[in-house]
Coordinates of C-alpha atoms in Angstrom, one line a residue:
Chain A
M1 CA 232.5 328.7 254.9
S2 CA 232.0 327.2 258.3
A3 CA 232.4 323.5 259.0
E4 CA 229.5 321.3 260.0
V5 CA 230.1 320.3 263.6
I6 CA 229.7 316.6 264.2
D7 CA 227.5 315.9 267.2
G8 CA 229.2 312.8 268.7
K9 CA 226.8 312.9 271.7
A10 CA 223.7 312.6 269.5
F11 CA 225.3 310.0 267.3
A12 CA 226.3 307.9 270.3
D13 CA 222.8 308.2 271.8
G14 CA 221.5 306.9 268.5
L15 CA 223.9 304.0 268.6
L16 CA 223.0 303.2 272.2
R17 CA 219.2 303.2 271.3
A18 CA 219.9 300.8 268.4
L19 CA 222.1 298.7 270.7
E20 CA 219.3 298.5 273.3
D21 CA 217.0 297.0 270.6
D22 CA 219.8 294.5 269.6
V23 CA 220.3 293.5 273.2
R24 CA 216.6 292.9 273.6
A25 CA 216.5 290.7 270.5
F26 CA 219.6 288.9 271.6
K27 CA 218.1 288.1 275.0
K28 CA 214.9 286.9 273.4
E29 CA 216.7 284.7 270.9
H30 CA 219.3 283.2 273.3
D31 CA 217.6 283.5 276.7
L32 CA 220.9 285.1 277.8
V33 CA 221.8 288.6 279.1
P34 CA 225.2 289.9 277.9
G35 CA 227.4 290.8 280.8
L36 CA 230.3 293.3 281.1
A37 CA 232.8 293.1 284.0
V38 CA 234.8 296.2 284.8
V39 CA 237.8 296.1 287.0
V40 CA 239.4 299.1 288.6
V41 CA 242.3 299.1 290.9
G42 CA 243.0 302.0 293.3
H43 CA 241.2 305.3 293.9
D44 CA 242.1 307.5 290.9
P45 CA 239.1 309.8 290.9
A46 CA 238.8 310.0 287.1
S47 CA 238.9 306.1 286.8
Q48 CA 236.2 305.9 289.5
I49 CA 234.0 308.3 287.5
Y50 CA 234.6 306.4 284.2
V51 CA 233.8 303.1 285.7
G52 CA 230.6 304.3 287.3
S53 CA 229.4 305.8 284.1
K54 CA 230.3 302.7 282.1
A55 CA 228.3 300.5 284.6
R56 CA 225.3 302.8 284.4
R57 CA 225.2 302.8 280.6
T58 CA 225.7 299.0 280.5
V59 CA 222.6 298.5 282.7
E60 CA 220.6 301.2 280.8
I61 CA 220.8 299.3 277.5
G62 CA 219.8 296.0 279.2
M63 CA 223.1 294.3 279.8
R64 CA 224.5 293.2 283.2
S65 CA 227.3 295.0 284.8
Y66 CA 229.8 293.5 287.2
E67 CA 232.0 296.0 289.0
H68 CA 235.2 295.0 290.7
R69 CA 236.7 297.8 292.7
L70 CA 240.0 296.6 294.2
E71 CA 242.4 298.3 296.7
E72 CA 245.4 300.2 295.4
A73 CA 247.6 297.6 297.2
T74 CA 246.1 294.7 295.3
S75 CA 248.9 292.4 294.1
E76 CA 249.4 291.5 290.4
A77 CA 248.9 287.9 291.3
D78 CA 245.5 288.6 292.9
L79 CA 244.4 290.7 289.9
L80 CA 245.5 288.0 287.5
A81 CA 243.5 285.4 289.6
L82 CA 240.4 287.6 289.3
I83 CA 240.9 287.9 285.5
R84 CA 241.1 284.1 285.3
R85 CA 237.9 283.7 287.2
L86 CA 236.2 286.3 284.9
N87 CA 237.6 284.5 281.9
S88 CA 235.8 281.3 282.9
A89 CA 232.6 283.0 284.2
P90 CA 229.8 282.2 281.7
E91 CA 227.8 285.2 282.7
V92 CA 230.6 287.6 281.8
H93 CA 231.1 288.2 278.0
G94 CA 233.3 291.2 278.2
I95 CA 236.1 292.2 280.6
L96 CA 237.5 295.7 280.8
V97 CA 240.4 296.6 283.1
Q98 CA 240.5 300.3 283.7
L99 CA 243.8 301.9 283.0
P100 CA 246.1 303.3 284.5
L101 CA 246.9 300.4 286.9
P102 CA 249.1 301.1 289.9
P103 CA 252.8 301.2 289.1
H104 CA 253.5 297.8 290.8
I105 CA 251.3 296.0 288.3
D106 CA 252.5 295.2 284.7
D107 CA 249.7 296.6 282.4
A108 CA 250.7 294.3 279.5
A109 CA 250.7 291.1 281.5
V110 CA 247.2 291.9 282.8
L111 CA 245.8 292.9 279.4
D112 CA 247.2 289.8 277.8
A113 CA 245.7 287.6 280.5
I114 CA 242.2 288.6 279.4
A115 CA 240.6 285.9 277.2
P116 CA 240.8 287.4 273.6
E117 CA 237.2 286.7 273.0
K118 CA 236.2 288.7 276.1
D119 CA 238.8 291.5 275.4
V120 CA 236.2 294.3 274.7
D121 CA 238.9 297.0 274.9
G122 CA 240.7 295.3 271.9
F123 CA 244.1 295.6 273.5
H124 CA 245.0 291.9 273.6
V125 CA 247.9 291.0 271.2
I126 CA 245.7 288.5 269.4
N127 CA 243.0 291.1 268.7
A128 CA 245.8 293.5 267.5
G129 CA 247.1 290.7 265.2
R130 CA 243.6 289.9 263.9
L131 CA 243.0 293.5 263.1
A132 CA 246.5 293.8 261.5
T133 CA 245.8 290.8 259.2
G134 CA 242.3 291.7 258.2
Q135 CA 240.5 289.0 260.4
S136 CA 237.4 289.6 262.5
A137 CA 238.6 291.2 265.8
L138 CA 237.5 293.1 268.8
V139 CA 238.7 296.6 267.8
P140 CA 239.7 299.3 270.3
C141 CA 236.8 301.5 271.1
T142 CA 238.1 305.0 270.3
P143 CA 239.2 304.3 266.7
S144 CA 236.1 302.2 266.2
G145 CA 234.0 305.2 267.2
C146 CA 236.0 307.5 264.9
L147 CA 235.4 305.2 262.0
Q148 CA 231.7 305.0 262.6
L149 CA 231.5 308.8 262.6
L150 CA 233.4 308.9 259.3
K151 CA 231.2 306.4 257.7
S152 CA 228.1 308.2 258.8
I153 CA 229.3 311.3 256.9
H154 CA 230.9 309.8 253.8
G155 CA 229.5 306.3 253.4
D156 CA 232.2 304.7 251.3
L157 CA 235.7 305.9 252.3
A158 CA 237.5 304.0 249.5
G159 CA 240.2 306.1 247.8
M160 CA 240.1 308.9 250.3
R161 CA 243.4 310.2 251.5
A162 CA 243.5 309.8 255.3
L163 CA 246.2 311.1 257.7
V164 CA 246.4 309.7 261.2
L165 CA 248.4 312.0 263.5
G166 CA 249.8 309.8 266.3
R167 CA 251.0 306.2 266.5
S168 CA 249.8 304.9 269.8
N169 CA 248.7 301.3 270.1
I170 CA 245.3 302.4 271.5
V171 CA 244.3 304.9 268.8
G172 CA 246.7 305.8 266.0
K173 CA 247.8 302.4 264.9
P174 CA 244.4 300.6 265.0
M175 CA 242.8 303.7 263.4
A176 CA 245.3 303.4 260.5
Q177 CA 244.4 299.7 260.1
L178 CA 240.7 300.4 260.1
L179 CA 241.1 303.2 257.5
L180 CA 243.2 300.9 255.3
A181 CA 240.6 298.2 255.6
E182 CA 238.2 300.8 254.2
S183 CA 240.6 301.3 251.3
C184 CA 241.7 304.7 252.2
T185 CA 245.2 305.7 251.2
V186 CA 246.6 306.0 254.7
T187 CA 249.5 308.0 256.0
I188 CA 250.7 307.8 259.6
A189 CA 252.4 310.9 260.8
H190 CA 254.1 311.6 264.2
S191 CA 256.6 313.7 266.1
R192 CA 259.4 312.7 263.7
T193 CA 257.5 313.7 260.6
R194 CA 259.0 316.5 258.6
D195 CA 256.6 319.1 257.4
L196 CA 253.7 318.0 259.6
P197 CA 251.5 320.9 258.4
G198 CA 252.1 319.9 254.7
E199 CA 251.3 316.3 255.3
C200 CA 248.0 317.2 257.1
R201 CA 247.1 319.6 254.4
R202 CA 246.9 316.8 251.8
A203 CA 244.3 314.8 253.8
D204 CA 240.6 314.4 253.0
I205 CA 240.3 312.8 256.5
L206 CA 242.5 314.0 259.3
V207 CA 242.4 312.1 262.6
A208 CA 244.4 313.8 265.4
A209 CA 245.5 311.7 268.3
V210 CA 248.6 313.1 269.8
G211 CA 247.5 314.6 273.1
R212 CA 248.9 318.1 272.4
P213 CA 246.4 320.9 272.9
R214 CA 245.4 322.8 269.8
M215 CA 248.4 321.6 267.9
V216 CA 246.7 321.3 264.5
K217 CA 246.1 324.9 263.2
G218 CA 243.6 326.0 260.6
D219 CA 246.2 326.3 257.9
W220 CA 247.1 322.6 258.4
I221 CA 243.7 321.6 257.1
K222 CA 242.7 321.0 253.6
P223 CA 239.6 323.0 252.8
G224 CA 236.5 320.8 253.1
A225 CA 238.3 318.0 254.9
T226 CA 236.8 315.9 257.7
V227 CA 238.6 316.5 261.0
I228 CA 238.3 313.9 263.8
D229 CA 239.8 315.2 267.0
V230 CA 240.6 312.5 269.5
G231 CA 242.6 314.7 271.9
I232 CA 241.3 315.5 275.4
N233 CA 243.7 318.0 276.9
R234 CA 243.0 320.0 280.1
L235 CA 244.4 323.5 279.9
P236 CA 245.8 325.1 283.1
A237 CA 243.1 326.6 285.2
V238 CA 242.7 330.3 285.4
D239 CA 241.0 332.3 288.1
G240 CA 240.6 329.2 290.3
G241 CA 238.5 327.4 287.7
K242 CA 238.8 323.8 286.6
G243 CA 240.8 324.4 283.4
K244 CA 239.1 324.1 280.0
I245 CA 239.2 320.8 278.0
V246 CA 240.4 321.2 274.5
G247 CA 241.3 318.8 271.6
D248 CA 244.5 318.4 269.5
V249 CA 242.9 320.7 266.9
D250 CA 242.5 324.5 267.2
F251 CA 238.8 324.2 266.9
E252 CA 238.0 327.9 266.2
E253 CA 240.6 328.1 263.4
A254 CA 239.6 324.7 262.0
L255 CA 235.9 325.6 261.9
A256 CA 236.6 328.1 259.1
V257 CA 238.4 325.6 256.9
A258 CA 237.2 322.0 257.5
G259 CA 234.0 320.5 255.9
H260 CA 233.1 318.5 259.0
I261 CA 234.7 318.5 262.5
T262 CA 234.2 316.9 265.9
P263 CA 234.2 319.2 268.9
V264 CA 236.0 318.5 272.2
P265 CA 234.2 317.7 274.4
G266 CA 231.1 316.2 272.7
G267 CA 232.7 314.6 269.6
V268 CA 234.7 311.4 269.8
G269 CA 234.4 311.0 273.6
P270 CA 230.8 309.9 273.8
M271 CA 231.3 307.4 271.1
T272 CA 233.9 305.4 273.0
I273 CA 231.4 304.0 275.6
A274 CA 228.9 303.1 272.9
C275 CA 231.6 301.2 271.1
L276 CA 232.5 299.4 274.3
L277 CA 229.0 298.2 274.6
Q278 CA 228.9 297.2 270.9
N279 CA 232.0 295.2 271.5
T280 CA 230.4 293.5 274.5
L281 CA 227.4 292.4 272.5
K282 CA 229.7 291.3 269.6
A283 CA 231.7 289.3 272.2
A284 CA 228.6 287.6 273.6
R285 CA 227.6 286.6 270.0
V286 CA 230.9 285.1 269.3
Q287 CA 231.0 283.2 272.6
I288 CA 227.7 281.5 272.1
G289 CA 228.8 280.6 268.6
Chain B
M1 CA 272.3 310.3 236.8
S2 CA 272.1 306.6 237.1
A3 CA 271.0 304.9 240.3
E4 CA 273.2 302.7 242.4
V5 CA 272.0 299.1 242.0
I6 CA 271.7 297.4 245.3
D7 CA 273.4 294.0 245.2
G8 CA 271.0 291.9 247.3
K9 CA 272.9 288.7 246.6
A10 CA 276.2 290.1 248.0
F11 CA 274.4 291.7 251.0
A12 CA 272.7 288.4 251.7
D13 CA 275.9 286.5 251.4
G14 CA 277.4 288.8 254.0
L15 CA 274.5 288.2 256.3
L16 CA 274.8 284.5 255.9
R17 CA 278.6 284.6 256.8
A18 CA 277.9 286.7 259.9
L19 CA 275.1 284.3 260.8
E20 CA 277.5 281.3 260.4
D21 CA 279.7 283.0 263.1
D22 CA 276.7 283.6 265.3
V23 CA 275.5 280.0 265.0
R24 CA 279.0 278.8 265.9
A25 CA 279.1 281.0 269.0
F26 CA 275.6 279.9 269.9
K27 CA 276.5 276.3 269.7
K28 CA 279.6 276.8 271.8
E29 CA 277.8 278.8 274.5
H30 CA 274.7 276.6 274.8
D31 CA 275.9 273.2 273.5
L32 CA 272.9 273.2 271.2
V33 CA 272.4 273.3 267.4
P34 CA 269.5 275.5 266.1
G35 CA 267.1 273.4 264.0
L36 CA 264.7 274.4 261.3
A37 CA 261.9 272.1 260.2
V38 CA 260.5 272.7 256.7
V39 CA 257.2 271.1 255.7
V40 CA 256.0 270.9 252.1
V41 CA 252.8 269.2 251.0
G42 CA 252.4 268.0 247.4
H43 CA 254.6 268.2 244.4
D44 CA 254.6 271.8 243.2
P45 CA 258.0 272.1 241.4
A46 CA 258.7 275.6 242.6
S47 CA 258.0 274.6 246.2
Q48 CA 260.2 271.6 245.9
I49 CA 263.1 273.8 244.7
Y50 CA 262.5 276.4 247.4
V51 CA 262.5 273.8 250.1
G52 CA 265.6 272.1 248.8
S53 CA 267.5 275.4 248.7
K54 CA 266.4 276.4 252.2
A55 CA 267.5 273.1 253.5
R56 CA 270.9 273.4 251.9
R57 CA 271.5 276.9 253.2
T58 CA 270.4 275.9 256.7
V59 CA 273.0 273.2 256.8
E60 CA 275.7 275.4 255.2
I61 CA 275.6 277.9 258.1
G62 CA 275.8 275.2 260.7
M63 CA 272.1 274.6 261.7
R64 CA 270.2 271.4 261.4
S65 CA 267.5 271.0 258.7
Y66 CA 264.5 268.7 259.1
E67 CA 262.6 268.2 255.8
H68 CA 259.1 266.9 255.8
R69 CA 257.8 266.2 252.3
L70 CA 254.2 265.0 252.4
E71 CA 251.9 263.6 249.8
E72 CA 249.5 266.0 248.0
A73 CA 246.6 263.9 249.5
T74 CA 247.7 264.5 253.1
S75 CA 244.7 265.4 255.3
E76 CA 244.6 268.7 257.3
A77 CA 244.3 266.6 260.5
D78 CA 247.6 264.7 259.7
L79 CA 249.4 268.0 258.8
L80 CA 248.2 269.5 262.1
A81 CA 249.3 266.5 264.0
L82 CA 252.8 266.8 262.4
I83 CA 252.9 270.5 263.5
R84 CA 252.0 269.6 267.0
R85 CA 254.9 267.1 267.1
L86 CA 257.2 269.7 265.8
N87 CA 255.9 272.3 268.3
S88 CA 257.0 270.0 271.1
A89 CA 260.2 268.7 269.5
P90 CA 263.1 270.3 271.5
E91 CA 265.6 270.0 268.6
V92 CA 263.3 272.1 266.3
H93 CA 263.5 275.8 266.9
G94 CA 261.8 277.0 263.8
I95 CA 258.9 275.6 261.7
L96 CA 258.2 276.7 258.1
V97 CA 255.2 275.4 256.2
Q98 CA 255.8 276.0 252.5
L99 CA 252.9 277.8 250.8
P100 CA 250.7 277.2 248.8
L101 CA 249.1 274.3 250.5
P102 CA 246.7 272.0 248.5
P103 CA 243.2 273.5 248.3
H104 CA 241.6 271.0 250.7
I105 CA 243.8 272.4 253.6
D106 CA 243.0 275.7 255.4
D107 CA 246.2 277.7 255.3
A108 CA 245.2 280.0 258.2
A109 CA 244.4 277.0 260.5
V110 CA 247.8 275.5 259.7
L111 CA 249.8 278.7 260.2
D112 CA 248.1 279.5 263.5
A113 CA 248.8 276.0 264.7
I114 CA 252.5 276.7 264.7
A115 CA 253.8 277.6 268.1
P116 CA 254.3 281.4 267.9
E117 CA 257.9 281.1 269.3
K118 CA 258.8 278.7 266.4
D119 CA 256.9 280.7 263.7
V120 CA 260.0 281.8 261.7
D121 CA 257.8 283.0 258.8
G122 CA 256.2 285.5 261.2
F123 CA 252.7 284.7 259.8
H124 CA 251.1 283.7 263.2
V125 CA 248.4 286.1 264.5
I126 CA 250.4 286.6 267.7
N127 CA 253.5 287.6 265.8
A128 CA 251.4 290.0 263.7
G129 CA 250.0 291.5 266.9
R130 CA 253.3 291.8 268.5
L131 CA 254.7 293.6 265.5
A132 CA 251.6 295.8 265.3
T133 CA 252.0 296.9 269.0
G134 CA 255.7 297.4 268.9
Q135 CA 256.7 294.3 270.9
S136 CA 259.5 291.9 270.0
A137 CA 258.2 289.6 267.3
L138 CA 259.3 287.1 264.7
V139 CA 258.9 289.3 261.6
P140 CA 258.0 288.1 258.1
C141 CA 261.2 287.5 256.1
T142 CA 260.7 289.6 253.0
P143 CA 259.9 292.9 254.7
S144 CA 262.7 292.2 257.2
G145 CA 265.1 291.8 254.3
C146 CA 263.9 295.0 252.7
L147 CA 264.4 296.9 256.0
Q148 CA 267.9 295.6 256.4
L149 CA 268.8 296.8 252.9
L150 CA 267.3 300.2 253.6
K151 CA 269.2 300.5 256.8
S152 CA 272.5 299.5 255.1
I153 CA 272.0 302.4 252.7
H154 CA 270.6 305.1 255.0
G155 CA 271.5 304.2 258.5
D156 CA 268.8 306.1 260.4
L157 CA 265.5 306.2 258.6
A158 CA 263.7 308.6 261.0
G159 CA 261.7 311.3 259.3
M160 CA 262.0 309.8 255.8
R161 CA 258.9 309.6 253.8
A162 CA 258.1 306.0 252.9
L163 CA 255.5 304.7 250.5
V164 CA 254.5 301.1 250.6
L165 CA 252.7 300.0 247.5
G166 CA 250.6 297.0 248.3
R167 CA 248.8 295.9 251.5
S168 CA 249.3 292.1 251.7
N169 CA 249.7 290.5 255.2
I170 CA 253.0 288.9 254.0
V171 CA 254.8 292.1 252.7
G172 CA 252.9 295.4 252.6
K173 CA 251.4 295.6 256.0
P174 CA 254.4 294.3 258.0
M175 CA 256.7 296.5 255.9
A176 CA 254.6 299.5 256.9
Q177 CA 254.8 298.5 260.6
L178 CA 258.6 298.2 260.4
L179 CA 259.1 301.5 258.6
L180 CA 256.8 303.2 261.2
A181 CA 258.9 301.6 264.0
E182 CA 261.9 303.3 262.3
S183 CA 260.0 306.6 262.6
C184 CA 259.4 307.0 258.9
T185 CA 256.3 308.9 257.8
V186 CA 254.6 305.9 256.2
T187 CA 251.9 305.9 253.5
I188 CA 250.3 302.7 252.4
A189 CA 248.9 302.8 248.8
H190 CA 247.1 300.2 246.8
S191 CA 244.7 299.5 243.9
R192 CA 242.1 302.0 245.3
T193 CA 244.6 304.8 245.7
R194 CA 243.8 307.9 243.6
D195 CA 246.8 309.3 241.7
L196 CA 249.2 306.5 242.5
P197 CA 252.0 308.1 240.5
G198 CA 251.7 311.3 242.5
E199 CA 251.8 309.5 245.8
C200 CA 254.8 307.5 244.7
R201 CA 256.6 310.6 243.6
R202 CA 256.6 312.1 247.1
A203 CA 258.5 309.1 248.6
D204 CA 262.1 309.1 249.7
I205 CA 261.7 305.3 250.1
L206 CA 259.4 303.4 247.7
V207 CA 258.7 299.7 248.4
A208 CA 256.7 298.1 245.6
A209 CA 254.9 294.9 246.5
V210 CA 251.9 294.5 244.2
G211 CA 252.8 291.7 241.8
R212 CA 252.2 293.7 238.6
P213 CA 255.1 293.6 236.2
R214 CA 256.8 297.0 235.6
M215 CA 253.9 298.9 237.0
V216 CA 256.0 301.7 238.6
K217 CA 257.3 303.9 235.8
G218 CA 260.4 306.2 235.9
D219 CA 258.2 309.3 236.3
W220 CA 256.6 307.8 239.4
I221 CA 259.9 308.0 241.2
K222 CA 261.2 311.0 243.2
P223 CA 264.7 311.8 241.9
G224 CA 267.3 310.3 244.2
A225 CA 264.7 308.0 246.0
T226 CA 265.6 304.5 247.2
V227 CA 263.4 302.0 245.4
I228 CA 262.9 298.5 246.8
D229 CA 261.3 296.1 244.3
V230 CA 259.6 293.1 245.9
G231 CA 257.8 291.9 242.8
I232 CA 258.7 288.7 241.1
N233 CA 256.7 288.5 237.9
R234 CA 257.3 286.1 235.1
L235 CA 256.6 287.6 231.6
P236 CA 255.1 285.4 229.0
A237 CA 257.7 283.3 227.2
V238 CA 258.7 284.3 223.7
D239 CA 260.4 282.0 221.1
G240 CA 259.9 279.0 223.3
G241 CA 262.0 280.4 226.1
K242 CA 261.2 280.4 229.8
G243 CA 259.9 284.0 230.1
K244 CA 261.8 286.8 231.7
I245 CA 261.5 287.5 235.5
V246 CA 260.7 291.2 236.1
G247 CA 259.8 293.2 239.2
D248 CA 257.0 295.7 239.9
V249 CA 259.2 298.5 238.9
D250 CA 260.2 299.4 235.3
F251 CA 263.9 298.9 236.1
E252 CA 265.4 300.6 233.0
E253 CA 263.3 303.7 233.5
A254 CA 263.8 303.8 237.3
L255 CA 267.6 303.5 236.9
A256 CA 267.7 307.0 235.4
V257 CA 265.8 308.6 238.3
A258 CA 266.3 306.7 241.5
G259 CA 269.2 307.1 243.9
H260 CA 269.4 303.4 244.8
I261 CA 267.4 300.5 243.4
T262 CA 267.1 296.7 243.9
P263 CA 267.2 294.7 240.7
V264 CA 264.9 291.7 240.0
P265 CA 266.3 289.1 240.3
G266 CA 269.2 289.6 242.7
G267 CA 267.7 292.3 244.9
V268 CA 265.2 291.4 247.6
G269 CA 264.9 287.7 246.7
P270 CA 268.2 286.5 248.1
M271 CA 267.6 288.4 251.4
T272 CA 264.5 286.4 252.2
I273 CA 266.3 283.1 253.0
A274 CA 269.0 284.9 255.0
C275 CA 266.2 286.5 257.1
L276 CA 264.5 283.1 257.6
L277 CA 267.8 281.7 259.0
Q278 CA 268.2 284.9 261.2
N279 CA 264.7 284.2 262.5
T280 CA 265.6 280.6 263.3
L281 CA 268.6 281.6 265.4
K282 CA 266.5 284.3 267.1
A283 CA 263.8 281.8 267.8
A284 CA 266.4 279.4 269.3
R285 CA 267.7 282.2 271.5
V286 CA 264.2 283.0 272.8
Q287 CA 263.4 279.3 273.4
I288 CA 266.4 278.7 275.6
G289 CA 265.5 281.8 277.5

């Protein structure tokens, strides 16, 4: 048996096309263009690439993009002042601050300064609280993308046994909340879990988000399970190359056991930006009431 | 083998004595008496009893109690106005609104109107978000009491397999967050879970919070496990009596299998008020900075 490989790129492209239609309808109905402001501080090359690609996609689907590229030396006070301006700017419906921020800036203070209704990353404490208590929330993009992939495969997830490997605020914990809201029986496992292979082996749905290359082996997987691999790990370069990107799952081994599996790259990754733009349209809808 | 019965009453009494000392020290250091305001709307007999007993305990350990007993017909606007006054009253450090509220009042609107730093019930969305993201929070009293009982028995809970049966915002979900923060491997099970007995049987720690009398049978329990029974269910009265109070666990059966178990009544129940008063002192500490 060989698992069906989930084409996250194709699925995300489909979402973006649907979103383009939704944006067009929204503009027509409300005479308003949804706008996303992206703020990046400093010159981290990866961040610059992410921000550029987010801006391009934003414009492609018909929304406005506002890029704010600030010097590495920008003070926290200046950054907070920019956020306040964006919070009250009517043309901006979503605000994303690209992480990591320089070490002299307190990430949490900045993220909590974003108006919750414009917090398209879903990292604000109020959005975390809304998600945790089953209220409508802006949900972090990566787990939201994982959930959409899972629902595209299984439809109703109720009663399925889901294991989330990793307990970060950005992926693991919100992923567990989303799966619980879908009425899965949810287990959260992590570095202190005893018998991690055994816990994984019970799962109909296995979401790996620990950031350890190829940690999940083939014999950790229940035959036929759906495996969602959130990891993006760069292996050391050999022969002067760039170093291969691999997930948290040993893909070759898992392929022989799983029912469905996301590849890395090309699985969860492309979904994240689509979910960011979904959140921006959702935020615009909420803001116009 | 017969399980050790956890005496929640005795444990809570110990907490209250310790808290009395802490309150005395706090008053001496800050020349300030912590104050708890309790608001009850209408004439539900059980609510009246709870509020009276909370007020008495508050005064017993040296704090001030402010009781607000409002007419059933009180409007939501009037209740919200009272909350605003209490939010800005410097002598009030904790605010508790007794549930249930009359049907013409929106519970969620009232609970979210309480200043998060005075929200000693831990039901405000900001406290739920702080708990969900591992920040310091005012935590709901019942799960906080359960956790303290568990730590009194086991000390370090890291790596233990915990199963939380029930996913309410008041008990199940915050309980799961607390156990995860203690590095348990946490599973949340509920009405849609397949093979509930089998899931329960894997747990070193089993917290039952579903509100179904004696649902958890002896053969659902792992031999030696610690069972925390949050349920308070009144059985139909026989022979004109009042009807017996039982938990979510079949106590007699469980006694023969578990390692430790809380009785109902006298287990988790008495802990809740002690945790409420702990939260009030904690809130006072935060408010004076």
